[in-house]
């Protein structure tokens, strides 16, 4: 005997219809009669209807606070405002930079400033060249001012050496004596 899934009480289709309350009056009576004499169906039906009842009486999902939507909208608006502000600032800076550079090309002073900036950027080469120039200049200067440098060095040595105080005192005494002698003469 072939079993029709719709009318077969052990089919999934029947159970679905029974759980959804779609059985006709005659079908419902036949179903109750079947449950009364079929232990396995009775137990499974009891478990399923119990679970259905549990699901139906389960607490609803938490209700969102009343001002949730308003707050969300405010937050999004603020974010958008911040973004537009940032966009404005970036645009302003770009514009200022463009104007500054344009002025720099027109204005000599600003042009020189830009040149200086460029020199600072390549300061390594500049520094090296300056160092070389200084060294060459120093070599030439040392030749010319060698006696002066030696004299200053000697004076510094006399003044800063450990017994420089004595030397200074002696020099001062000598000078005073000479002054006194020239005064009496
Ligand atoms: Zn059964």
Short mmCIF file of C-alpha atoms and ligand atoms in Angstrom, two decimals:
data_model
loop_
_atom_site.label_atom_id
_atom_site.label_comp_id
_atom_site.label_asym_id
_atom_site.label_seq_id
_atom_site.Cartn_x
_atom_site.Cartn_y
_atom_site.Cartn_z
CA UNK A 1 0.00 0.00 0.00
CA UNK A 2 1.43 3.39 -1.08
CA UNK A 3 1.44 6.08 1.52
CA UNK A 4 0.41 9.61 0.60
CA UNK A 5 2.82 12.02 2.42
CA UNK A 6 -0.05 14.44 3.01
CA UNK A 7 -2.30 11.88 4.69
CA UNK A 8 0.45 9.66 6.17
CA UNK A 9 0.55 10.53 9.85
CA UNK A 10 4.23 9.49 10.11
CA UNK A 11 5.33 11.80 7.29
CA UNK A 12 7.07 15.11 7.80
CA UNK A 13 4.35 16.87 5.77
CA UNK A 14 1.66 15.72 8.17
CA UNK A 15 3.62 16.79 11.20
CA UNK A 16 4.24 20.19 9.72
CA UNK A 17 0.57 20.66 9.02
CA UNK A 18 -0.39 19.36 12.47
CA UNK A 19 2.08 21.71 14.21
CA UNK A 20 0.87 24.67 12.15
CA UNK A 21 -2.77 23.79 13.00
CA UNK A 22 -3.67 23.24 9.35
CA UNK A 23 -5.42 19.92 9.85
CA UNK A 24 -9.11 19.73 8.95
CA UNK A 25 -11.67 18.73 11.54
CA UNK A 26 -11.75 15.11 10.33
CA UNK A 27 -7.96 14.99 10.09
CA UNK A 28 -7.62 16.42 13.59
CA UNK A 29 -9.96 13.76 14.99
CA UNK A 30 -8.02 11.01 13.16
CA UNK A 31 -4.74 12.53 14.48
CA UNK A 32 -5.92 12.50 18.08
CA UNK A 33 -7.11 8.91 17.63
CA UNK A 34 -3.69 7.99 16.25
CA UNK A 35 -1.89 9.72 19.11
CA UNK A 36 -4.00 7.80 21.63
CA UNK A 37 -2.84 4.45 20.28
CA UNK A 38 0.71 5.28 18.97
CA UNK A 39 3.15 5.76 21.85
CA UNK A 40 6.14 7.01 19.81
CA UNK A 41 3.97 9.66 18.05
CA UNK A 42 2.41 10.67 21.36
CA UNK A 43 5.78 11.21 23.04
CA UNK A 44 7.27 13.06 20.07
CA UNK A 45 4.13 15.19 19.71
CA UNK A 46 4.20 16.10 23.39
CA UNK A 47 7.89 17.11 23.15
CA UNK A 48 7.31 19.17 20.00
CA UNK A 49 4.24 20.99 21.30
CA UNK A 50 6.11 21.70 24.55
CA UNK A 51 9.00 23.24 22.60
CA UNK A 52 6.52 25.24 20.49
CA UNK A 53 4.94 26.62 23.64
CA UNK A 54 8.39 27.49 25.06
CA UNK A 55 9.34 29.32 21.88
CA UNK A 56 6.04 31.18 21.87
CA UNK A 57 6.41 32.32 25.50
CA UNK A 58 10.12 33.19 25.18
CA UNK A 59 10.81 36.81 26.11
CA UNK A 60 10.88 39.14 23.13
CA UNK A 61 14.24 40.53 22.00
CA UNK A 62 15.39 43.51 24.09
CA UNK A 63 13.63 46.70 23.13
CA UNK A 64 15.92 49.45 21.91
CA UNK A 65 15.98 52.65 23.95
CA UNK A 66 13.46 55.20 22.76
CA UNK A 67 16.15 57.68 21.69
CA UNK A 68 18.27 55.05 19.92
CA UNK A 69 17.29 56.18 16.44
CA UNK A 70 17.71 59.86 17.28
CA UNK A 71 21.12 59.21 18.85
CA UNK A 72 22.24 57.10 15.89
CA UNK A 73 21.14 59.79 13.46
CA UNK A 74 22.95 62.42 15.54
CA UNK A 75 26.14 60.34 15.65
CA UNK A 76 26.04 59.79 11.90
CA UNK A 77 25.39 63.48 11.31
CA UNK A 78 28.28 64.45 13.56
CA UNK A 79 30.57 62.00 11.78
CA UNK A 80 29.52 63.43 8.43
CA UNK A 81 30.04 66.96 9.73
CA UNK A 82 33.53 66.04 10.99
CA UNK A 83 34.35 64.47 7.66
CA UNK A 84 33.20 67.53 5.74
CA UNK A 85 35.18 69.74 8.15
CA UNK A 86 38.31 67.66 7.54
CA UNK A 87 37.68 67.85 3.80
CA UNK A 88 37.32 71.63 4.11
CA UNK A 89 40.57 71.93 6.11
CA UNK A 90 42.50 69.82 3.63
CA UNK A 91 41.08 71.83 0.77
CA UNK A 92 41.94 75.08 2.55
CA UNK A 93 45.50 73.94 3.20
CA UNK A 94 45.93 72.87 -0.41
CA UNK A 95 44.57 76.21 -1.57
CA UNK A 96 46.85 78.13 0.84
CA UNK A 97 49.82 76.09 -0.32
CA UNK A 98 48.95 76.78 -3.95
CA UNK A 99 48.57 80.51 -3.28
CA UNK A 100 51.80 80.59 -1.27
CA UNK A 101 53.69 78.83 -4.03
CA UNK A 102 52.13 81.08 -6.67
CA UNK A 103 53.11 84.17 -4.68
CA UNK A 104 56.56 82.70 -4.19
CA UNK A 105 57.10 82.56 -7.90
CA UNK A 106 55.89 86.17 -8.32
CA UNK A 107 57.39 87.72 -5.20
CA UNK A 108 61.17 87.96 -5.04
CA UNK A 109 61.34 87.77 -1.25
CA UNK A 110 59.21 84.65 -1.16
CA UNK A 111 61.20 83.35 -4.10
CA UNK A 112 64.36 83.78 -2.08
CA UNK A 113 62.67 82.06 0.83
CA UNK A 114 61.85 79.13 -1.40
CA UNK A 115 65.46 79.18 -2.63
CA UNK A 116 66.64 79.10 0.97
CA UNK A 117 64.35 76.19 1.66
CA UNK A 118 65.77 74.45 -1.36
CA UNK A 119 69.27 75.17 -0.11
CA UNK A 120 68.41 73.77 3.27
CA UNK A 121 67.11 70.68 1.55
CA UNK A 122 70.43 70.24 -0.23
CA UNK A 123 72.31 71.49 2.82
CA UNK A 124 74.59 68.49 2.81
CA UNK A 125 76.28 69.60 -0.40
CA UNK A 126 76.20 73.24 0.70
CA UNK A 127 77.69 72.35 4.05
CA UNK A 128 80.48 70.36 2.43
CA UNK A 129 81.28 73.19 0.01
CA UNK A 130 81.22 75.74 2.84
CA UNK A 131 83.49 73.54 4.93
CA UNK A 132 85.97 73.24 2.10
CA UNK A 133 85.88 77.01 1.49
CA UNK A 134 86.40 77.66 5.18
CA UNK A 135 89.31 75.26 5.34
CA UNK A 136 90.98 76.83 2.29
CA UNK A 137 90.34 80.32 3.66
CA UNK A 138 91.70 79.33 7.04
CA UNK A 139 94.84 77.92 5.46
CA UNK A 140 95.42 81.24 3.67
CA UNK A 141 94.56 83.30 6.76
CA UNK A 142 96.81 81.30 9.05
CA UNK A 143 99.79 82.25 6.83
CA UNK A 144 98.97 85.96 7.09
CA UNK A 145 98.02 86.12 10.74
CA UNK A 146 100.43 83.51 12.06
CA UNK A 147 102.44 86.00 14.19
CA UNK A 148 99.24 87.46 15.67
CA UNK A 149 97.87 83.98 16.44
CA UNK A 150 101.15 82.99 18.09
CA UNK A 151 101.10 86.20 20.14
CA UNK A 152 97.51 85.68 21.28
CA UNK A 153 98.29 82.08 22.09
CA UNK A 154 101.32 83.14 24.16
CA UNK A 155 99.26 85.78 26.01
CA UNK A 156 96.50 83.26 26.68
CA UNK A 157 99.07 80.79 27.90
CA UNK A 158 100.57 83.37 30.25
CA UNK A 159 97.16 84.35 31.62
CA UNK A 160 95.69 80.87 31.87
CA UNK A 161 98.71 78.83 32.89
CA UNK A 162 98.88 77.66 36.55
CA UNK A 163 101.35 80.37 37.54
CA UNK A 164 99.71 82.96 35.33
CA UNK A 165 98.65 84.99 38.38
CA UNK A 166 102.27 85.47 39.32
CA UNK A 167 103.14 86.44 35.78
CA UNK A 168 100.29 88.95 35.70
CA UNK A 169 101.35 90.45 39.02
CA UNK A 170 104.93 90.67 37.78
CA UNK A 171 103.80 92.38 34.59
CA UNK A 172 101.64 94.85 36.52
CA UNK A 173 104.54 95.62 38.94
CA UNK A 174 106.88 96.10 35.99
CA UNK A 175 104.44 98.47 34.32
CA UNK A 176 103.93 100.47 37.56
CA UNK A 177 107.69 100.76 38.10
CA UNK A 178 108.16 101.99 34.59
CA UNK A 179 105.32 104.55 35.06
CA UNK A 180 106.87 105.72 38.35
CA UNK A 181 110.28 106.02 36.75
CA UNK A 182 108.91 108.01 33.81
CA UNK A 183 107.01 110.25 36.29
CA UNK A 184 110.11 111.06 38.36
CA UNK A 185 112.30 111.54 35.31
ZN1 LIG B 1 2.43 7.04 15.04
#
